[in-house]
Structure formats: structure tokens, C-alpha cells
XYZ file of C-alpha atoms in Angstrom:
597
model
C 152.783 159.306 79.414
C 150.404 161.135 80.940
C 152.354 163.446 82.824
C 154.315 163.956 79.785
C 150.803 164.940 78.119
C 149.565 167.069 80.756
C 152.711 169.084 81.082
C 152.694 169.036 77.444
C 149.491 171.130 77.458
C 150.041 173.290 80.697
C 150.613 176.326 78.431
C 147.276 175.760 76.218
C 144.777 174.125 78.423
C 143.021 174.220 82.432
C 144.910 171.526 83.861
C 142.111 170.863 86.390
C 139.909 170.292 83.735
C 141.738 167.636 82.023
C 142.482 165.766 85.377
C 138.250 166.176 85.825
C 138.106 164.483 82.506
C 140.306 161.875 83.084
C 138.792 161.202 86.214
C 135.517 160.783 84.503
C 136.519 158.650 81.548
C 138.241 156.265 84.511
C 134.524 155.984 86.410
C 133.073 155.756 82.707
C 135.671 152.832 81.773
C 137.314 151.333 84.365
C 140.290 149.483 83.762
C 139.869 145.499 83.603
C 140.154 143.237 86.474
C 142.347 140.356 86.268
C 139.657 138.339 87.844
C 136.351 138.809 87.238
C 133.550 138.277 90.038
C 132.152 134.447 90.752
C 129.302 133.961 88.810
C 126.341 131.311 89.301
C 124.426 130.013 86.189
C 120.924 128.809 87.663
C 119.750 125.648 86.820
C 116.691 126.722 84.748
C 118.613 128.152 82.185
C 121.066 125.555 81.233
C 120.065 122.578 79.313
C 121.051 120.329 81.848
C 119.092 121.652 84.988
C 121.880 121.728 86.988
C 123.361 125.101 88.447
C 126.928 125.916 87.523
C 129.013 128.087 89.835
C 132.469 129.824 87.611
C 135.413 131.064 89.549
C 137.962 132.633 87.642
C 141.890 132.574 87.444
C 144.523 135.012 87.124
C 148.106 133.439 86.768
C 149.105 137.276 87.542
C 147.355 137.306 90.930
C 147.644 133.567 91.957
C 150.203 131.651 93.136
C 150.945 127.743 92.366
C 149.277 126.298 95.710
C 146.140 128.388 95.035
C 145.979 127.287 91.526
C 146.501 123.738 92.849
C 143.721 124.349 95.363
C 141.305 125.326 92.607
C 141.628 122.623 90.724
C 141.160 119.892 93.311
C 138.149 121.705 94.103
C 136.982 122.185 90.322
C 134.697 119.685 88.353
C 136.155 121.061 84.792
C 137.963 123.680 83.697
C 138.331 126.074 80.700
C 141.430 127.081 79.484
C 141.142 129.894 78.016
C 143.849 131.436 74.936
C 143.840 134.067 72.372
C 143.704 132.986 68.771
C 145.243 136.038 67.657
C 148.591 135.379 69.835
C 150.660 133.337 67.420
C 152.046 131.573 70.883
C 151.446 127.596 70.676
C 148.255 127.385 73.307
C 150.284 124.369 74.880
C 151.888 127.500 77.043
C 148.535 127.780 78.446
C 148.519 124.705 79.581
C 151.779 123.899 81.513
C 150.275 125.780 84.580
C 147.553 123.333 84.985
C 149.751 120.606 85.259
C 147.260 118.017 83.319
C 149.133 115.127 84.150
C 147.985 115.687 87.965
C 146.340 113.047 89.905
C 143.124 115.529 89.855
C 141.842 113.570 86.314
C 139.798 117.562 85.740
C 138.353 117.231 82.483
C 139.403 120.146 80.010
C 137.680 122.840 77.787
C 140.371 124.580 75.486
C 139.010 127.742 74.492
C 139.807 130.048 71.689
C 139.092 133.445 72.285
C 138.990 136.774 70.019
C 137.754 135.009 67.132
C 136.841 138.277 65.658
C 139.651 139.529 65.169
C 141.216 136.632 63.250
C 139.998 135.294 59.488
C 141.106 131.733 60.343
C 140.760 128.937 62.990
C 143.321 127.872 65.473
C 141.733 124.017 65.160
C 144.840 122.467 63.122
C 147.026 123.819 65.937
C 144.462 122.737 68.725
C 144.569 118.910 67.481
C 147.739 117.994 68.071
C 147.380 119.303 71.826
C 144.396 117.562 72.069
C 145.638 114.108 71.256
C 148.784 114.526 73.491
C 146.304 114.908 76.306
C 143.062 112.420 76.988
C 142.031 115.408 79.892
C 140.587 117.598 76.900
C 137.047 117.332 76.364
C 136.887 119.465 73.031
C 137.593 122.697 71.706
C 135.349 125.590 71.215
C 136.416 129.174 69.494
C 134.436 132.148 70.642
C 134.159 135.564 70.928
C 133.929 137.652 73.989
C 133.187 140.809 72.156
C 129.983 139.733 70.296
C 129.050 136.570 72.497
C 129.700 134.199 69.890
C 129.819 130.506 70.888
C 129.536 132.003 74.798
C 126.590 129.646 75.381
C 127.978 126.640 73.269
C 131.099 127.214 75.909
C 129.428 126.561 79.119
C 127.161 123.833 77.772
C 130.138 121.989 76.852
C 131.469 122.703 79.940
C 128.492 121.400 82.150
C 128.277 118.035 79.520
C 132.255 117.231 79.802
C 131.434 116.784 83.815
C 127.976 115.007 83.738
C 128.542 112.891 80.291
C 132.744 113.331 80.476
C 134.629 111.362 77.066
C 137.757 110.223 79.376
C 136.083 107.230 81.330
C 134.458 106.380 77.673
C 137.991 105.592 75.731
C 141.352 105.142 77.003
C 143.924 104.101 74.462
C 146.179 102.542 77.648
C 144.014 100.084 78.103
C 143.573 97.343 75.593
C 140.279 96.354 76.477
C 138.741 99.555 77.926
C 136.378 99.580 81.436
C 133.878 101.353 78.627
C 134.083 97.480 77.138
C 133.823 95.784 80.330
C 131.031 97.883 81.763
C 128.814 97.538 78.314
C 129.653 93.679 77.873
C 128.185 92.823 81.367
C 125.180 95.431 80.894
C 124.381 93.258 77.161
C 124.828 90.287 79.491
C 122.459 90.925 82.250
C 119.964 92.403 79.370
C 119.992 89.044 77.435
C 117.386 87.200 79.669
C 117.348 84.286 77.580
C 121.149 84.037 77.306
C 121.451 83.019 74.053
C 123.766 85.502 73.089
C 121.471 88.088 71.113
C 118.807 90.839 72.317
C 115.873 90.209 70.007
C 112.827 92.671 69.792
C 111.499 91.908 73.216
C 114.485 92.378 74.817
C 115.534 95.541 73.452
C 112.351 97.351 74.352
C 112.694 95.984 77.506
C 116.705 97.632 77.893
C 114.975 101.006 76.071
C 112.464 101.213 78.879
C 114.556 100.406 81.934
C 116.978 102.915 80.596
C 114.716 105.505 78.646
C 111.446 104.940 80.291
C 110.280 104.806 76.408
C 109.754 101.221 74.140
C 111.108 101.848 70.561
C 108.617 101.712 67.845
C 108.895 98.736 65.505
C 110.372 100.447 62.987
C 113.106 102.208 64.878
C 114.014 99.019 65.798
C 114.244 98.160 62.507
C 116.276 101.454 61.255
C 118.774 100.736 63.992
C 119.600 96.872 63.173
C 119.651 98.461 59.705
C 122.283 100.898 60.796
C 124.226 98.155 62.594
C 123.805 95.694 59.467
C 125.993 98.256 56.912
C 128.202 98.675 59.848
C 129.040 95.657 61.305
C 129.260 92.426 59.946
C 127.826 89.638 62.636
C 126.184 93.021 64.329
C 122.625 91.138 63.216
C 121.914 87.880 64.024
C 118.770 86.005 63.491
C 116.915 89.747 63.397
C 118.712 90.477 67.023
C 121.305 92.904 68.370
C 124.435 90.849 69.068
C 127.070 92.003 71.362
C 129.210 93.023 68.639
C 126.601 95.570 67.692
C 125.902 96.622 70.465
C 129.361 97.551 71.141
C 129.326 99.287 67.899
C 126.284 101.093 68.330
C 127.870 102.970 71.721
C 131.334 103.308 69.837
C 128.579 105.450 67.225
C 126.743 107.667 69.949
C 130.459 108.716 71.405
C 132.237 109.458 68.260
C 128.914 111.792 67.307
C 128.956 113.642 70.328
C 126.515 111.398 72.552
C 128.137 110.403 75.255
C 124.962 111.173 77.159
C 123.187 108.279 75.672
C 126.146 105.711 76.547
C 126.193 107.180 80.225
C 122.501 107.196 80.447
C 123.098 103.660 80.136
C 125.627 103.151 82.379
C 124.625 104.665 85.069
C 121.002 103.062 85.265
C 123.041 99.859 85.677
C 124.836 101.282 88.492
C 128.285 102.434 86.941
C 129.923 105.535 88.567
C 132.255 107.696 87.084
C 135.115 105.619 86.934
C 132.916 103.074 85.696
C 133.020 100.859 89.071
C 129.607 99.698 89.934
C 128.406 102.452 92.780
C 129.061 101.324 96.329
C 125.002 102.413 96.837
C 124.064 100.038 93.837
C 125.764 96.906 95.558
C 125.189 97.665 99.346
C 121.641 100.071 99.336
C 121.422 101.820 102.664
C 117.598 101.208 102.763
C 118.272 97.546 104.356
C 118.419 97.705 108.017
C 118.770 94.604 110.175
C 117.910 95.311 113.996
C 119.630 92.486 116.825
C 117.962 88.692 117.050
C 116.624 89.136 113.276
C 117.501 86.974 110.762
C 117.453 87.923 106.341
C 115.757 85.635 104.185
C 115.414 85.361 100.787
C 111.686 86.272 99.395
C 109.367 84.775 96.771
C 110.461 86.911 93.949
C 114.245 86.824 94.608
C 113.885 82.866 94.125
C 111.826 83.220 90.802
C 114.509 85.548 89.760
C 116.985 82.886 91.093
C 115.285 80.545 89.130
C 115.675 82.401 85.717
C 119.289 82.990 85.696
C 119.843 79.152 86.739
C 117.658 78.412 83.782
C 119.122 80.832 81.426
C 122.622 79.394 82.075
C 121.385 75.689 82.377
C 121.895 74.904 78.369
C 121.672 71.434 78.740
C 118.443 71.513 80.368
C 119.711 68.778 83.233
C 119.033 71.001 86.607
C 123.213 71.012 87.167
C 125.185 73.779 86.476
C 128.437 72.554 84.807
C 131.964 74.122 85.370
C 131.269 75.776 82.207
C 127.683 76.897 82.840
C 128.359 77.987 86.268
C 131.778 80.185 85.196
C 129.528 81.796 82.190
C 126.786 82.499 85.052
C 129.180 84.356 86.792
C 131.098 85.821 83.890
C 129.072 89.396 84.873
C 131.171 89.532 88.162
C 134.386 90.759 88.605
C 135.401 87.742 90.514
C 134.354 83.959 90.589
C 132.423 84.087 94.124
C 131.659 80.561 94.826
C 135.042 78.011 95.108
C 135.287 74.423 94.773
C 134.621 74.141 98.735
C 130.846 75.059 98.037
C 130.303 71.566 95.880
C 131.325 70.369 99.507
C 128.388 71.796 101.144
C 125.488 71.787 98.712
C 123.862 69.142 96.443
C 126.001 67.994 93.689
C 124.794 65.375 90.469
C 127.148 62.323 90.276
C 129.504 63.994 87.913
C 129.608 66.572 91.265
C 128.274 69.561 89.618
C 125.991 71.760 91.488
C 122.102 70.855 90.986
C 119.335 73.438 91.255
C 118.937 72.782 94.622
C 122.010 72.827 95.742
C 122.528 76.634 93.592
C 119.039 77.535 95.535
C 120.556 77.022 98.935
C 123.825 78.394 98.373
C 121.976 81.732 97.453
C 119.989 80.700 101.161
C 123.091 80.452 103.178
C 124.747 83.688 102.021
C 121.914 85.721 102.523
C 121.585 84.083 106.025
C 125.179 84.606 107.043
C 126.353 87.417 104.714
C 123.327 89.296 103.928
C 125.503 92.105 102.225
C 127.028 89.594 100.167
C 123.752 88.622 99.051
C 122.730 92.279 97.954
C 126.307 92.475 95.966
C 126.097 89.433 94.205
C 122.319 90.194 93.391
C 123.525 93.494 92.323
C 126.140 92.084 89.529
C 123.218 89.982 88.393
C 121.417 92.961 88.030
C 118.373 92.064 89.953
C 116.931 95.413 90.217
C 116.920 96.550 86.922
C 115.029 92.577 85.770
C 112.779 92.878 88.429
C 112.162 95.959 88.044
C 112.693 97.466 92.016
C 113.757 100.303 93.642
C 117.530 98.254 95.038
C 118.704 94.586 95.769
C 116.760 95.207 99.475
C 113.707 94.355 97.631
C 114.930 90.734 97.616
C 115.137 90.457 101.213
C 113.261 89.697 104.263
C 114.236 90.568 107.674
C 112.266 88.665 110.417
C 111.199 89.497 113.162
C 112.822 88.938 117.025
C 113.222 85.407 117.882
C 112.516 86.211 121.312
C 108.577 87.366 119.786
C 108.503 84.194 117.842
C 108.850 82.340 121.157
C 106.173 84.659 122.562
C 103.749 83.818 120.300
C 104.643 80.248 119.835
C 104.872 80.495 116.205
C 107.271 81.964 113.941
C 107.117 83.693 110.432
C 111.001 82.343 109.287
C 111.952 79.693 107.164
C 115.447 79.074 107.397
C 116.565 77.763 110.447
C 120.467 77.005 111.573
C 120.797 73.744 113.461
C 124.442 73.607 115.221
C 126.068 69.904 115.485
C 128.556 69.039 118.151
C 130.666 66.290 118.285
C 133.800 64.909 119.537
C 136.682 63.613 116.839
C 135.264 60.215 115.183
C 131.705 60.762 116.399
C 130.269 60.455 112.534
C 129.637 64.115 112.365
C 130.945 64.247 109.102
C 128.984 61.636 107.634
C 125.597 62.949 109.244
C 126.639 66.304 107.370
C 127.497 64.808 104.297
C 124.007 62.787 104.009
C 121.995 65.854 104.761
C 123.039 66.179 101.279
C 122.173 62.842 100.259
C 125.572 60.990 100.304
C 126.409 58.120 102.053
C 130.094 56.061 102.322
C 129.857 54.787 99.210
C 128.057 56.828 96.849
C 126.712 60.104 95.898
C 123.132 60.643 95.556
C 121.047 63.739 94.972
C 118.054 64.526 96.951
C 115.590 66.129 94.742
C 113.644 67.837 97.260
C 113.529 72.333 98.307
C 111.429 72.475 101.101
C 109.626 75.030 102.221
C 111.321 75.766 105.218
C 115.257 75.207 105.155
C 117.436 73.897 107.488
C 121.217 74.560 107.419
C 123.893 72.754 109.229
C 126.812 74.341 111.204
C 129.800 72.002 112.220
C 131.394 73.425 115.481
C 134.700 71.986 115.888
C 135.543 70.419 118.933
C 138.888 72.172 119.822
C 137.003 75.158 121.405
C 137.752 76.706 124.734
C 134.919 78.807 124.877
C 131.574 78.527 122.509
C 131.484 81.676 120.863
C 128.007 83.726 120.599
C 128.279 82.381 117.004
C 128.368 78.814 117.755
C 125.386 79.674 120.469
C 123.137 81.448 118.356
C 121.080 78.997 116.578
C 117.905 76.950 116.315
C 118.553 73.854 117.332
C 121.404 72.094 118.912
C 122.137 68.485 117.098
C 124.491 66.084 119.713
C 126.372 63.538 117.439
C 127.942 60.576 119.463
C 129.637 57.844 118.392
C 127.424 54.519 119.940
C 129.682 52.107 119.132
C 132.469 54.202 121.464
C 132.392 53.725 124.920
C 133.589 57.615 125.683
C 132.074 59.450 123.176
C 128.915 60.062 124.848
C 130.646 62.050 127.794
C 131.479 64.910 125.140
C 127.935 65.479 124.084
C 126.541 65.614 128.104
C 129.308 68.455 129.027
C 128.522 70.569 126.003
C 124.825 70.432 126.378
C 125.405 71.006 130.339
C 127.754 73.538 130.437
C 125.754 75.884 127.576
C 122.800 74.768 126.433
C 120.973 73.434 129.740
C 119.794 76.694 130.641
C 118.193 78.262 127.545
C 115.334 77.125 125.589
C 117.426 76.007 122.336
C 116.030 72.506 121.596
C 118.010 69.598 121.417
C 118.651 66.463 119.782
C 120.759 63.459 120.434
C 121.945 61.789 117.713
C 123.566 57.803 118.030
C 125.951 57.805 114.824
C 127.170 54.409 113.240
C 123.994 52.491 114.602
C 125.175 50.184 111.853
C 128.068 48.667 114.509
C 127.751 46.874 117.586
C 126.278 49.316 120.023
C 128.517 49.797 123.115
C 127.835 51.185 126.667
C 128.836 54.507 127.409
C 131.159 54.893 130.222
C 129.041 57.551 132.000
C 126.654 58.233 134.760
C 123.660 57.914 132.816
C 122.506 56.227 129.629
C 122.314 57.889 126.882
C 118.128 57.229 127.022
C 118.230 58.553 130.809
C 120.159 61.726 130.401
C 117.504 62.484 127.324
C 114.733 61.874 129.719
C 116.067 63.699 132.531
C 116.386 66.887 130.498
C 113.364 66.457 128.742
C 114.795 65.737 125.442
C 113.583 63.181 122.636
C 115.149 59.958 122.701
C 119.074 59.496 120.671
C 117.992 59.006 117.289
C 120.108 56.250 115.948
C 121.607 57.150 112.407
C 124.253 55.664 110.108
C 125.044 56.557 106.249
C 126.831 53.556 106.004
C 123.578 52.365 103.335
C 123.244 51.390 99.960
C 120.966 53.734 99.031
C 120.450 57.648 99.917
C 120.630 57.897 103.408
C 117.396 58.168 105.897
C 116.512 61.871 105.591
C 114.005 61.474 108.295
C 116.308 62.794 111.466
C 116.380 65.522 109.504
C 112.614 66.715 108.930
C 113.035 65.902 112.996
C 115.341 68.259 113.360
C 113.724 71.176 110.915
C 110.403 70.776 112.529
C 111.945 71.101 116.329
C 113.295 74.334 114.923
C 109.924 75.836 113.584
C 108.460 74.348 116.990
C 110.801 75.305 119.777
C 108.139 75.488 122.143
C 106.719 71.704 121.425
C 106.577 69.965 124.602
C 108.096 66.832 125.595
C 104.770 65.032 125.620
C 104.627 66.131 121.769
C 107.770 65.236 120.546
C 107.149 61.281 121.833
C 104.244 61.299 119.836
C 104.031 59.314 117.031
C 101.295 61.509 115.597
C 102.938 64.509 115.863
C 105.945 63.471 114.225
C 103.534 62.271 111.526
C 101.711 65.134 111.201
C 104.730 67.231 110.408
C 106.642 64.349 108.300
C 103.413 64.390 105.763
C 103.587 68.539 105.756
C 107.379 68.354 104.961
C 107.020 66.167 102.711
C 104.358 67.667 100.948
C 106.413 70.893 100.767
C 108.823 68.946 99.323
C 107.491 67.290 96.729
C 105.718 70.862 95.773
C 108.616 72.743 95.762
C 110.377 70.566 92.921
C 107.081 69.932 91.018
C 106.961 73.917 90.811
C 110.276 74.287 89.227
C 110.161 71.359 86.316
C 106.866 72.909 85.493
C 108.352 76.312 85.650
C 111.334 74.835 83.021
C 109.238 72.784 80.770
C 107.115 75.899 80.683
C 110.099 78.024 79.767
């Protein structure tokens, strides 16, 4: 055309002056790019106070694999068509491939709205609704900057407060459901199945740092009452209007309120709780340390056992204990830990049987301990920085020896013994059960002891099966050859290191027979400078003698107690009356914590 032009004018007009001209009007207004420049939005100018980085896309320049390179890399996109093109904008987005495994949230945008006296919005619906990926619509104008800002703030909210995770009509009972149900749950702290005024200012702070004022309290129950019938209960928020007062924020454009939510009770994106919300980093455990449970984690402890204890009887029933755990994802505890705690007669976990289950996974699992505390939502209740809060981590053993005194207080005695010896039994009446009967000792000392079994089918002890406290020896006296076991294991491992020991004479209750070895049972003890074989039997009509056992607790805390000390009467005195007193404390504390409650 121009050519045409220019020859077209040879006759008439300087043809170097036209080319001059063109030349300027092409410096003057260049042609358009198909890609503009990257841009960066700074963080102080955007509502959000986050920086925003824009990369545009030419289908003319790029291929497919760049486009699908883009997008992986992309936190939203906006896809952008003319309203003036009569085209169906669902052309625009084939290339994008939205059903991709990327999940990109999606900004349709209408440009050239000036040059059109309608909107594109009835046509935009439909598209919409076909795909969950777009985040809204928004019409603009390049030309005169209309709706330009509106654009990228929408952008910017559809990645930090996105709709998708919110609402997915797949899903009958959306992760949005799951995620708010457990949050109500953990919030209720009386469990009784309504957030009343106390407990809702306590939910607006944690997630708001702000109380409500009495009467937005009021307005919003009001709100809920029009709404919702059964929203209000007794002048509280029940979890049906709860529910509907997050279905209201999203379908009026605040999603950041639900999400605010969310993610102060550790939800991610996908609404999983955050792998740094159930394991925190902050915890570290150096070598020959042991993690302990501290003062606060057991009051907490003690609140959601007497939230869930309804029927005030210090047992958690099937039922209690499944609606305890109703704000996991899993039910952690099986019927095999009734086997190894306290039980009630009708073999239901008592309070101090929950109390030292929650002892023995933090001593053996520590990050089990921080996961389940973080379902439970012990941060957010108590009000700390993580789950680590709750723990202790000791210091070296090998300093506690040092000093002759230690700072722990649970301590892991080991029992050995061959097939018959009554290990069993002594295990079973450490939780107050003899042959015959089941019967609960009512008693959470101060310091905690917690009995290993090690089978005797081993080849070699594992460091496992060394590592521990105290070493308990559990013959059978009435069985001529059942000593011999005992005397090899403590020679061939234990000998050597400065792990107390303890002989224990199970089934005292039969005829006591000789033991066909070199020594006596009495003269081995004395020869390694152990106390005498304690003679035991749960073969009673009442609980069995927990005496062996504040033995065997105190030897632990006292591994450097000499031999002169342990066959004195006093001594053994002395420490019975402290154990007992921390005993009889520690359950005092908790009925007067629960009748105070």
C-alpha cells in the first residue's frame, strides 16, 4: 500500500520527504509489540502488601511448551478477550488447557469496554460455571484505565484468598466443611456443642487479634437467627451457624475472612493442615536427651479429657474417646493401648491411664506428640508460638550421672525374662491388675515410670532394648532353670555399664524351688552389688503390691545410690513416703481441678 501511495505521488510530491515523514511518524508511534515488557507492581501500592511480578503472552510468538512452562510457573492468570469480537471467549481459553494438573486460578477479562454499549457478563457465566479454575470476571478498558486497578487486585486476592479450595461441587461434603467443623470443634472449649460469648471473643482474638463488642455479637447471632434455623442456641453460635456464617463471607466476596481463619489454624492451600503446623522445626533433640511433657501441656491435657468426660467418671468411654478424637483425620490410639494403660472395670481408659498414654508418645515418638497436639489445636488454646512449647528436652544422661541428680521425670525401666517367668503378670499389675480381677490404681506420680517388655527370642539386644533406666530381671522362683536366663542377660550386657538393676522372684505365691545354677539367686545379687530378688506375685485378691515398683522408679531417679543405700530400710522409706506423697497430690490436684470446673 505504501509503495502503491508513494509511486502514486512521485509526479506531485519530494519522495524523500515523505519517506522522512514516515520515518518520523514510525519513531513518533511505533507499532505494538505482541508482548509487552515484564512489569513489577511493588508491594506498597497494592492493597495486599505483596509485590506482583506480570509476564505477558503472545499465542503469536509462543509456542505450546513455553505456554505450558508459564503456567506451571504462574500463581494466576488473566485471560484476556475483546468484548467487541462477537467470538465466544471460550476460544480464549482452549490454549490454557484449564483442565491441567496446574489447578492456576483464572481472571477472565473483558477488554475494550469502550467501544461496546453492553456487557459480555451473560456470555461470561456460562464459561464460568463450566470451569471451577475462574475466579471472576472483570470488564475494563485499556484506553481510559477503567477497572485496570480493580483487575490486578482481583488478581493478587484470587492467589492469596483463591474461591476453588472454598467450594467444590465434586465433593459432597467439601474439605471447606471439614476444615471449619474441626476449627468450631477445637474453639468450643467446653464441648457442649455451642460457642457462647466467651468463646467467640476468644476465636475473634486468636484469629483477628480484636474481641467483638457486645453488640456485634449480638448483630451477628441476629444475622444468623433470620438465616438459619437452629443457627442460635441458648444465645450461642452453633455449628450450623457457623457454617452458615462462612458460606455468607464467600458468596459476598470475603473469602479473606474464611481464609484468615483457616490459616491461623494451620490449613494450607489445599486445606491440609501445614506440615510446619504439625511438625515445627523449632524442636531440636540433641543424642542421650530425652522429651517430656511440661506443666502446661498436662493442664491442657487435662481440659480436653474434661471437656470430653460428659459423665463426669474420670474414664473416657468408646464414645467419649472417638468424639475426643473426632478433630483428627484418623483414630490414633487402637484397642491395644487399653492393654497398656489404666482401664475402669468396664475397661475404658481412666484419666490416668489417657495422662500416660500422652507420656509414652511423647517419650518414644516425640513428633507424634507435636501432631496429635497440633489436631487438638494446642497452640492456638494455649496461646504459643507451635506445639514445641509443650515439650521439654532434658538434658544428657551422661551430665545427670555427673552431677548425681537429674532434672527428668519419666524414666524407661526394661524387663527381661525368659518364656513363663511371670513377666506378663508383673506388667499387667503395674497397672493394677492381678489374675483375677481388674483394679484401677488411682495414683499420677510425679515422676513416671514406663515399662518395656523385651522379648526373649533376641540374638542381639538392640541399642533400643539397651538404652534405658533401669534393667528389671523377672525369674520364675518356683522354676528350677529360669534363673540361668536372667544371669546371662545381665552378664553378657549389662555388667559393664552403670544401668541399675533389679531382680525380681515372680510367683512367690508357689513353692519356691532351687535354681539349677552356680550361685543363688541372693549370691549372684550380692556379688554384683545388686539389691536382693524382690519376691512378687499378682496372684492376690486385691490390687497387687505396687511397692517393687516405687523400688524400681526411685533406682531410676537415683542411679548413682550405692549398695549400702539401697539395703537400707530408711532409704527405701524415705523415698516410699515422697512417692507416695506425689501420688496422692497428683490425683487430689485433678478432682479439685474437675469439681472446680
Amino acid at each position: 500500500v505504501a509503495s502503491s501511495l508513494l509511486s502514486g505521488l512521485s509526479g506531485y510530491v519530494d519522495i524523500g520527504l515523505v519517506l522522512l515523514w514516515i520515518e518520523i511518524l514510525l519513531y513518533l508511534f511505533p507499532p505494538v509489540p505482541y508482548r509487552a515488557e515484564e512489569i513489577t507492581i511493588p508491594a506498597d501500592v497494592t492493597p495486599e502488601r505483596v509485590p506482583t511480578h506480570i509476564v505477558d503472552y503472545s499465542e503469536a510468538e509462543q509456542t505450546d511448551e513455553q505456554l505450558s512452562s508459564e503456567i506451571s510457573k504462574a500463581n494466576v492468570i488473566c485471560i484476556v478477550y475483546a468484548v467487541n469480537n462477537k467470538n465466544n471467549p471460550i476460544n480464549h481459553l482452549q490454549p490454557f488447557s484449564l483442565s491441567s494438573p496446574y489447578r492456576v486460578p483464572v481472571i477472565l477479562v473483558g477488554n475494550k469496554s469502550d467501544l461496546v454499549e453492553h456487557s459480555s457478563m451473560e456470555t461470561i457465566l456460562p464459561v464460568m460455571n463450566q470451569y471451577t479454575e475462574i475466579e471472576t470476571c472483570v470488564e475494563c478498558s485499556a484506553k481510559n484505565l477503567k477497572n485496570i486497578s480493580e483487575l490486578f487486585y482481583y488478581a493478587q486476592k484470587a492467589v492469596l484468598h483463591p474461591t476453588g479450595p472454598l467450594y467444590c461441587p465434586e465433593e459432597k461434603r467439601p474439605a471447606c466443611i471439614k476444615a471449619l467443623t474441626r476449627i468450631f470443634k477445637v474453639s468450643d472449649l467446653d464441648n457442649d456443642g455451642i460457642l457462647n460469648d466467651n468463646e467467640l471473643n476468644f476465636f475473634q482474638r486468636t484469629c483477628f487479634n480484636a474481641p467483638l463488642a457486645s453488640q456485634a455479637l449480638e448483630d451477628v447471632k441476629n444475622v444468623v437467627r433470620k438465616n438459619v434455623i437452629d443457627g442460635v442456641c441458648d444465645n450461642g453460635l452453633t455449628l450450623k451457624g457457623f457454617l452458615f456464617l462462612h458460606t455468607l463471607f464467600i458468596q459476598r466476596g470475603r473469602h479473606e475472612t474464611t481464609w484468615t481463619v483457616l490459616r491461623r489454624f494451620g490449613y494450607d492451600d489445599d486445606l491440609e493442615l501445614h506440615q510446619d503446623y504439625l511438625f515445627p522445626l523449632t524442636l531440636k533433640i540433641p543424642p542421650d536427651c530425652t522429651t517430656e511433657l511440661n506443666h502446661n501441656a498436662y493442664l491442657f491435657l487435662q481440659s480436653v479429657f474434661d471437656k470430653h468426660d460428659k459423665d463426669r467418671d474420670c474414664a473416657l468411654s468408646p464414645e467419649e474417646l472417638k468424639d475426643l478424637f473426632d478433630v483428627f483425620p484418623y483414630m490414633p490410639w487402637g484397642l491395644d493401648v487399653n492393654n497398656t494403660v489404666c482401664t475402669n472395670d468396664e475397661g475404658w481408659i481412666t484419666y490416668q491411664g489417657y495422662l500416660s498414654q500422652w507420656t509414652l508418645t511423647t517419650y518414644l515418638d516425640v513428633q507424634r506428640c507435636l501432631e496429635y497436639l497440633g489436631y487438638l489445636g494446642y497452640s492456638i488454646i494455649s496461646e504459643q508460638e507451635s506445639q514445641a512449647a509443650a515439650i521439654t528436652v532434658t538434658r544428657d544422661k551422661k551430665i545427670d550421672l555427673q552431677k548425681k541428680q537429674t532434672q527428668r521425670s519419666v524414666f524407661r525401666c526394661n524387663v527381661f525374662g525368659d518364656s513363663g517367668s511371670g513377666k506378663s503378670g508383673f506388667l499387667q499389675a503395674f497397672l493394677g491388675r492381678n489374675l483375677t480381677v481388674s483394679v484401677n490404681i488411682n495414683s499420677f506420680p510425679q515422676s513416671k515410670l514406663y515399662l518395656h517388655e523385651v522379648f526373649p527370642d533376641f540374638d542381639v539386644l538392640s541399642d533400643a532394648d539397651m538404652a534405658c533406666d533401669i534393667v528389671c530381671l523377672v525369674y520364675d522362683a518356683s522354676n528350677p532353670h529360669s534363673f540361668e536366663y536372667c544371669a546371662r542377660v545381665f552378664k553378657q550386657y549389662f555388667m559393664d555399664t552403670k544401668t541399675p538393676c533389679m531382680m525380681i522372684a515372680a510367683k512367690s505365691d508357689l513353692q519356691e524351688t532351687k535354681q539349677l545354677y552356680s550361685l543363688t539367686p541372693l549370691e549372684f545379687c550380692r556379688k554384683h552389688k545388686m539389691p536382693p530378688p524382690q519376691a512378687f506375685t499378682c496372684n492376690t485378691a486385691g490390687a497387687p503390691c505396687k511397692d517393687i515398683y516405687t523400688k524400681l522408679t526411685t533406682m531410676a531417679m537415683h542411679p548413682h545410690v550405692t549398695q549400702a543405700d539401697l539395703k537400707s530400710s530408711a532409704f527405701w522409706l524415705r523415698v516410699s513416703v515422697g512417692a507416695t506423697v506425689f501420688a496422692v497430690l497428683g490425683f487430689a490436684m485433678y478432682r479439685v481441678l474437675l469439681k472446680q470446673r
